[in-house]
Coordinates of C-alpha atoms in Angstrom, one line a residue:
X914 CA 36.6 4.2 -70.6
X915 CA 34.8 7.1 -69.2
X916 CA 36.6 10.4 -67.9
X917 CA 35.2 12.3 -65.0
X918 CA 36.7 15.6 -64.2
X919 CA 36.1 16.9 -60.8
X920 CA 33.2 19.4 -62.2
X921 CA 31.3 16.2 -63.7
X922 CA 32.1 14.4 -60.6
X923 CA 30.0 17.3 -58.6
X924 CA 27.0 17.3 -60.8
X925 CA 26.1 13.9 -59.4
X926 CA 27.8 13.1 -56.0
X927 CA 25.5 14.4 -53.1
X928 CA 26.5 13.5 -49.6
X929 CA 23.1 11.4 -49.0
X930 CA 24.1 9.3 -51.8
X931 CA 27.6 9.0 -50.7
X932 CA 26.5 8.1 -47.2
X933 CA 24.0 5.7 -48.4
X934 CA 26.7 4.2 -50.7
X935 CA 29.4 3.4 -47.5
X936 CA 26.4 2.1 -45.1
X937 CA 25.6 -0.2 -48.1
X938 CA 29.4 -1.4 -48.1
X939 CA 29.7 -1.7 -44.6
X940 CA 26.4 -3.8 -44.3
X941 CA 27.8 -6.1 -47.1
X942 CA 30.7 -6.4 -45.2
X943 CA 29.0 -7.1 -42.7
X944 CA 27.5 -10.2 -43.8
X945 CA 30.1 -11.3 -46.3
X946 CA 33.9 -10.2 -45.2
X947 CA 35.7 -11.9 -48.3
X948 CA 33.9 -9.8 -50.7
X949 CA 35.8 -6.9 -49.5
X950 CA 39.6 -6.8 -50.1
X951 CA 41.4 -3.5 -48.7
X952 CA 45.1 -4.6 -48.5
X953 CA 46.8 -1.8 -46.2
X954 CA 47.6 1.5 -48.1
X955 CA 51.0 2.2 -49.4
X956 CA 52.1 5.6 -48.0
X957 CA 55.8 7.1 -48.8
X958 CA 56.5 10.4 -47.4
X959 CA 57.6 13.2 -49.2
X960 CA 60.0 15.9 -49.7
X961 CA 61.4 15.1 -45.9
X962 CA 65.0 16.2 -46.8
X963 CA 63.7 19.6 -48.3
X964 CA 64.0 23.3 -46.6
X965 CA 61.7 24.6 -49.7
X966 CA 58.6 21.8 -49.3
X967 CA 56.7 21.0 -46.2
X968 CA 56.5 16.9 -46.0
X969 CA 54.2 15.5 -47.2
X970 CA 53.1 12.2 -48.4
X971 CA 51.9 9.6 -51.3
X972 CA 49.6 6.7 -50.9
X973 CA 48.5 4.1 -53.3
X974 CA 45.2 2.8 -51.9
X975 CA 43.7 -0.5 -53.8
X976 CA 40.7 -2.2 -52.8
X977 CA 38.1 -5.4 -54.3
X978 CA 34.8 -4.9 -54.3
X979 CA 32.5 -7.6 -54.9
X980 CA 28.3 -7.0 -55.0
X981 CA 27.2 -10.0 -55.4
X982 CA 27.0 -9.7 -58.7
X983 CA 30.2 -8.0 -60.7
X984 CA 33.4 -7.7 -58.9
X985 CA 35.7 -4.2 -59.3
X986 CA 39.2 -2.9 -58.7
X987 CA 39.5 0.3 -57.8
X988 CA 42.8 2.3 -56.9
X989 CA 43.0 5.5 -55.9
X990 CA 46.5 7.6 -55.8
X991 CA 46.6 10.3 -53.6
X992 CA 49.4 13.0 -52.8
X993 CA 49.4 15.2 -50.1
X994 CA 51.0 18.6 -50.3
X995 CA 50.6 20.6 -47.1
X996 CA 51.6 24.2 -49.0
X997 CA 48.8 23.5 -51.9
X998 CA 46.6 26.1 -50.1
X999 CA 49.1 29.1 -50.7
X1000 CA 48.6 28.0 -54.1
X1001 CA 44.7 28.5 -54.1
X1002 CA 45.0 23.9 -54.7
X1003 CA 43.6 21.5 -51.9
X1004 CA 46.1 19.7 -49.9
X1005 CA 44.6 16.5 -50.9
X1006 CA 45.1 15.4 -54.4
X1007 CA 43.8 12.5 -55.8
X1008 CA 42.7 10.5 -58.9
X1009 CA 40.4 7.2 -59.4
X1010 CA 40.5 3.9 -61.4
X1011 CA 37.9 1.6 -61.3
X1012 CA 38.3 -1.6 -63.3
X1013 CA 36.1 -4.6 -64.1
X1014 CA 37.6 -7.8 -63.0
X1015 CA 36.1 -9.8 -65.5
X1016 CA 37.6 -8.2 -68.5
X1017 CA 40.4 -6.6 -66.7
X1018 CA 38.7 -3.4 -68.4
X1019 CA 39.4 -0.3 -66.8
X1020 CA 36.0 1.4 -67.1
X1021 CA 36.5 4.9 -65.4
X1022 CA 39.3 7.3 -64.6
X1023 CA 37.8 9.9 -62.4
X1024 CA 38.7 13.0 -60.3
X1025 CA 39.4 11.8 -56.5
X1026 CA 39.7 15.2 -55.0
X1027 CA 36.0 15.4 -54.4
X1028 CA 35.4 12.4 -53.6
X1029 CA 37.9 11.9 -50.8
X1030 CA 36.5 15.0 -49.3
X1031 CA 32.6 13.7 -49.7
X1032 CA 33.7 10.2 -48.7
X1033 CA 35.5 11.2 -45.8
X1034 CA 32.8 13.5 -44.5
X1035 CA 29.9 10.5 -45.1
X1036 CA 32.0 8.6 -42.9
X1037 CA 31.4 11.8 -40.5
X1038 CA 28.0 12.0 -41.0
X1039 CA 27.3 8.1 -40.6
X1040 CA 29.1 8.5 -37.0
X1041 CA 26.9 11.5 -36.1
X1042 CA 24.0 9.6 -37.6
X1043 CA 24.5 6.8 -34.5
X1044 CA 26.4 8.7 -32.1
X1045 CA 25.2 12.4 -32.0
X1046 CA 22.2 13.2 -29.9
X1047 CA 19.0 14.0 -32.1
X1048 CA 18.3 17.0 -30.2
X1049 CA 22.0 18.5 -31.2
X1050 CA 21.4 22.0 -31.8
X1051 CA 25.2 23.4 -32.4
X1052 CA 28.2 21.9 -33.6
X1053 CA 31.4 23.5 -33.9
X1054 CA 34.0 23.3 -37.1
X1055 CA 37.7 23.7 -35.7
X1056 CA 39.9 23.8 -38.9
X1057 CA 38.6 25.2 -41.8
X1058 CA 40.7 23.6 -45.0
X1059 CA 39.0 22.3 -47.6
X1060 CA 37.9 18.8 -46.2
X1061 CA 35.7 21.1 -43.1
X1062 CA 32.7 22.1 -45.7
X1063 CA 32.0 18.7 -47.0
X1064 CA 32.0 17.7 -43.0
X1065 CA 29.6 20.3 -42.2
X1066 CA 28.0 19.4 -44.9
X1067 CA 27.2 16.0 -43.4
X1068 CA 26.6 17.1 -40.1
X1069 CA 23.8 19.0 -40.9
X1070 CA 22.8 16.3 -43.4
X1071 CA 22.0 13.9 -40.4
X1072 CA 21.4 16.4 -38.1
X1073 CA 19.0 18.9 -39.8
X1074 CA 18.5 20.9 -36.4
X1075 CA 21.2 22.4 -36.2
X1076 CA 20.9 26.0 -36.5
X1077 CA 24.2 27.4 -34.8
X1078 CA 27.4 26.5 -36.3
X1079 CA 31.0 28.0 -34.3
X1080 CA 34.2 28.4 -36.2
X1081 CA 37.6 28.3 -35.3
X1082 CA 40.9 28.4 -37.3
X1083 CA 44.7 28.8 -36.6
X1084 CA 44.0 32.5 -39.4
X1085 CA 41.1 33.9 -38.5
X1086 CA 40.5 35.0 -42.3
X1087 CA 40.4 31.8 -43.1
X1088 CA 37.6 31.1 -41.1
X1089 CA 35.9 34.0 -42.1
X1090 CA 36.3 32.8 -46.0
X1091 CA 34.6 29.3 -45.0
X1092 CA 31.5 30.9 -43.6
X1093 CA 31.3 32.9 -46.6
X1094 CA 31.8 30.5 -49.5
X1095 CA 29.7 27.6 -47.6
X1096 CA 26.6 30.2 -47.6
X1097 CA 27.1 30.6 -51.3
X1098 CA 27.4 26.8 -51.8
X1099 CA 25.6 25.3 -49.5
X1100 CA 22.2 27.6 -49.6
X1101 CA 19.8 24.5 -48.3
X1102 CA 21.1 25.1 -44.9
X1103 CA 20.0 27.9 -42.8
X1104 CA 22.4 28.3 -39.6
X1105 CA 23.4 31.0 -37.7
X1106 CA 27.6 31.4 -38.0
X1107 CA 30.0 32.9 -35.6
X1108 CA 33.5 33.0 -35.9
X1109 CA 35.7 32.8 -32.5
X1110 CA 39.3 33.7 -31.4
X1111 CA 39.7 30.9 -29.4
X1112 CA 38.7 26.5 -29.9
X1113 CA 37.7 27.4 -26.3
X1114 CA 34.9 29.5 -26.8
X1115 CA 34.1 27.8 -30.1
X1116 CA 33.5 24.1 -28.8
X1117 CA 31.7 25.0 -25.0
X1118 CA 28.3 24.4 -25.5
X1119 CA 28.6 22.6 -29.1
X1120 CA 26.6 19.6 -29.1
X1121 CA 28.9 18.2 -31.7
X1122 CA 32.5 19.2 -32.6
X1123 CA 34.4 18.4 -35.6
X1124 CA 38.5 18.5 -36.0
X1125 CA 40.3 18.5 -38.8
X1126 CA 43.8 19.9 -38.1
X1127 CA 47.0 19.1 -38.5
X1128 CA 47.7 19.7 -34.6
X1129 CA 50.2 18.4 -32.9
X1130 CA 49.2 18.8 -29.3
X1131 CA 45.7 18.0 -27.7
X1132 CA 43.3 21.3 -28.8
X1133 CA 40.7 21.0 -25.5
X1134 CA 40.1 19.2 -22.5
X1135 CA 37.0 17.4 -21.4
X1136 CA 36.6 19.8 -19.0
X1137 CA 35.8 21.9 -21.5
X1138 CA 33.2 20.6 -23.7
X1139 CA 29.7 19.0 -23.0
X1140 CA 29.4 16.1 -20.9
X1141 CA 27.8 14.4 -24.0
X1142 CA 29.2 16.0 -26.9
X1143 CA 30.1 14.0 -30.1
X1144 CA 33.3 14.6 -31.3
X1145 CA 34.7 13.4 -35.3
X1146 CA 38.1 14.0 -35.2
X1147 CA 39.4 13.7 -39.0
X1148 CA 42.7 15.9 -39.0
X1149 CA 45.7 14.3 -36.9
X1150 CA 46.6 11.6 -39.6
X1151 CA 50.1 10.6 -39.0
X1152 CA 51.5 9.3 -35.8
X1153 CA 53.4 12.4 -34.4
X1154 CA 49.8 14.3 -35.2
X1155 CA 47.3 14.9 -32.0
X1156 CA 43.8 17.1 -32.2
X1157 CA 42.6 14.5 -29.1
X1158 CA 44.2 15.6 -25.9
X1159 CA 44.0 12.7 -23.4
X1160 CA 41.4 13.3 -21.0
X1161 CA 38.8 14.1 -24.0
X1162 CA 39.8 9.9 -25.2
X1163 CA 39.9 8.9 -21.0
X1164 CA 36.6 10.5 -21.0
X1165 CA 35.2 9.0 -23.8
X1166 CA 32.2 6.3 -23.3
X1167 CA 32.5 5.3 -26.7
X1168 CA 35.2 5.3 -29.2
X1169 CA 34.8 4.4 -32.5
X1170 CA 37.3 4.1 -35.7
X1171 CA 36.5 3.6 -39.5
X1172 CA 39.7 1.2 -39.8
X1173 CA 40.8 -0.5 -36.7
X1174 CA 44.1 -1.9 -38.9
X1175 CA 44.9 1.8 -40.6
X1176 CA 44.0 3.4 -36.8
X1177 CA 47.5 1.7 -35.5
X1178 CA 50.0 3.6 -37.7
X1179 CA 47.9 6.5 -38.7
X1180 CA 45.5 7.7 -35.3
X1181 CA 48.0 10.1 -34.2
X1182 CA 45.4 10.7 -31.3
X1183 CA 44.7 7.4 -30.1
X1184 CA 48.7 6.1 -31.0
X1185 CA 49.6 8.9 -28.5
X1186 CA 47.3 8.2 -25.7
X1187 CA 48.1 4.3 -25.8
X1188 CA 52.0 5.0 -26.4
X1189 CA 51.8 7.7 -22.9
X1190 CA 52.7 5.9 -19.6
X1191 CA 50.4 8.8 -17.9
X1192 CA 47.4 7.8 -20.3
X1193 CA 44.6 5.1 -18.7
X1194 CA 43.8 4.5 -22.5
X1195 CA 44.8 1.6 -24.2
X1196 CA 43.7 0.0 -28.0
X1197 CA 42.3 -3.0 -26.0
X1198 CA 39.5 0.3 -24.7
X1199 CA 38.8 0.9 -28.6
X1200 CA 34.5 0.3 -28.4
X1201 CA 34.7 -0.6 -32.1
X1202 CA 34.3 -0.1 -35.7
X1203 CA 31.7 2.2 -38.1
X1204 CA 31.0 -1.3 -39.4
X1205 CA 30.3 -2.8 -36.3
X1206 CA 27.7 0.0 -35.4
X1207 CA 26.0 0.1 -38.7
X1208 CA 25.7 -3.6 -38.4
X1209 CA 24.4 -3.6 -34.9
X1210 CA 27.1 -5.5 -33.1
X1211 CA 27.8 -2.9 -30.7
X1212 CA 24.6 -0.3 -29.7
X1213 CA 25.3 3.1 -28.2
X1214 CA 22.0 5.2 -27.4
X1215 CA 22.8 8.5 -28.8
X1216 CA 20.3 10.5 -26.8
X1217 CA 21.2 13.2 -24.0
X1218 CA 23.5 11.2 -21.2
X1219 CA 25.2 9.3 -23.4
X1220 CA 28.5 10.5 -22.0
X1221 CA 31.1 12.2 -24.8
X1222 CA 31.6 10.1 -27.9
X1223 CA 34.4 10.2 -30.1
X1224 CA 35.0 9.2 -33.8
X1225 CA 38.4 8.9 -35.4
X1226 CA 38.5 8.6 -39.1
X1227 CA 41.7 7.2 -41.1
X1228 CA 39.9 6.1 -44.0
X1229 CA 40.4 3.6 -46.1
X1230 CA 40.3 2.5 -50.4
X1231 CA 37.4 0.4 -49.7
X1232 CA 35.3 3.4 -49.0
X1233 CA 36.1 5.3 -51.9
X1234 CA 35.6 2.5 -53.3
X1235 CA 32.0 2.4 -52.7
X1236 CA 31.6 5.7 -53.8
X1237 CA 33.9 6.1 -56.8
X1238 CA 31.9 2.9 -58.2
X1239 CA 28.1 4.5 -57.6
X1240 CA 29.8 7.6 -59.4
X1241 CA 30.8 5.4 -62.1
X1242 CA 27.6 3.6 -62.7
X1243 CA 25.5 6.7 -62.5
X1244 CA 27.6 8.9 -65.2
X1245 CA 27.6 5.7 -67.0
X1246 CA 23.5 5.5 -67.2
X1247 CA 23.9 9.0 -67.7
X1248 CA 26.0 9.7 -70.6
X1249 CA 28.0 11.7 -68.6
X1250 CA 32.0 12.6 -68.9
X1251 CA 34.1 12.2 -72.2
X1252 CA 34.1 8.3 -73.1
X1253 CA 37.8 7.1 -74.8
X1254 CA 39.2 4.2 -76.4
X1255 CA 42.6 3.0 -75.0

């Protein structure tokens, strides 16, 4: 059995690769829908009857993969722990088992920390990739925790042009320490930064906005962004959760989800909006899946005119599947990580 740490897991995982890895699942999907098993995830909340803990949450997230050619089981166990960042942790913590069904063999035990936040933001990217005009110019990054520089990461991964990038979070220092560290870490990409008091003046002439918050009320109104701005909206991951105000999803030509199952108990936006008796919006309205654009079956041009687009992401095992298992095969080939005998 190999062992990845988080650092090994770095060396090798680049968000191209990552992307690449999900549109290769979804396309296989596509064409053969047994050979990918994601039952739904297991998610217990935590420390609800504490007055020292913020609640949080643990899920258990299993998923079957099968290429065609080998088969894999791969689990990931997450916790989430909302006060990790006065800790100098991530919120998200995770770990990886991917097994061989043949042998029952469980072939690598990897970090999951990265690659929840590099899988998440691929999903991201492969929205922006089919949704985002390819003359966006400057996107916006409201909420700056640890899962925002892997998305801007993948923003400007599909959408190289972008050479103004608007920050907003709830501390202001916060946002000032993003810009800073994803300069020093991200040096391929040359954009202009500027750091704003308000999500207003942040998201007004951003030509794509990404949200990942843990708001609880709608953060802007569609009166108040581009007529045919993209929007992923990440954060909002529990039903009592809401970055999406109304009118913003009302407005919306297209709406797309990554998991159309997962969206109905964990899209705090979209839940919302459907649940509101003052809402026109309604799941039957959902335009479809990331799979169902990869594979064609819906087809949204993504020039200017489009009308505002919106992406909500819930994720799901199968996804980190894809990637945990290209992670595993590389450092594999590679020699990389500490091997062990159990």
């Amino acid at each position: 059995m190999q062992i990845l740490d988080i650092n090994t897991v770095k060396k090798q995982l680049t968000m191209s690769m990552a992307i690449n890895a999900i549109e290769d699942l979804l396309k296989v999907q596509g064409k053969h829908s047994t050979w990918i098993k994601t039952p739904e995830r297991l998610v217990i909340p935590t420390f609800e009857e504490s007055n020292k803990n913020t609640s949080g949450s643990h899920l258990s997230m299993p998923s079957v993969v099968f290429d065609g050619d080998n088969e894999y089981a791969v689990v990931k166990l997450v916790n989430i722990c909302p006060d990790n960042p006065k800790r100098d942790k991530p919120t998200t913590m995770a770990v990886i088992t991917v097994s061989d069904n043949e042998t029952g063999d469980v072939l690598t035990f990897l970090d999951g920390i990265y690659i929840t936040q590099v899988r998440t933001a691929a999903l991201s990217g492969i929205a922006t990739k089919y949704l985002a005009s390819p003359a966006s110019s400057e996107a916006a990054v409201i909420g700056t925790g640890g899962m925002a520089y892997e998305q801007l990461n993948a923003i400007l991964t599909v959408r190289p042009n972008i050479k103004q990038v608007n920050i907003w979070n709830r501390t202001p220092q916060t946002a000032h320490e993003f810009q800073n560290k994803f300069e020093q870490e991200y040096p391929q990409w040359q954009v202009d930064f500027k750091v704003y008091e308000s999500v207003e003046e942040a998201i007004k002439n951003a030509d794509i906005i990404n949200l990942a918050t843990r708001a609880t009320t709608g953060l802007f109104e569609a009166s108040q962004i581009k007529p045919d701005a993209h929007i992923n909206a990440v954060g909002a991951y529990q039903a009592t959760m809401k970055e999406v105000s109304n009118s913003v999803i009302e407005a919306s030509t297209a709406i797309i989800i990554d998991d159309a199952e997962g969206g109905l108990h964990e899209a705090g936006d979209l839940i919302q909006a459907h649940n509101d008796i003052q809402s026109t919006w309604t799941w039957d309205q959902l335009t479809g899946t990331l799979s169902d654009l990869v594979n064609k079956k819906i087809s949204i041009d993504a020039n200017e005119g489009k009308g505002i687009t919106l992406f909500k992401s819930v994720g799901a095992a199968s996804f980190d599947a894809a990637v945990a298992i290209k992670v595993a095969q590389n450092a594999k080939k590679e020699g990389l990580g500490q091997s062990i005998e159990l």
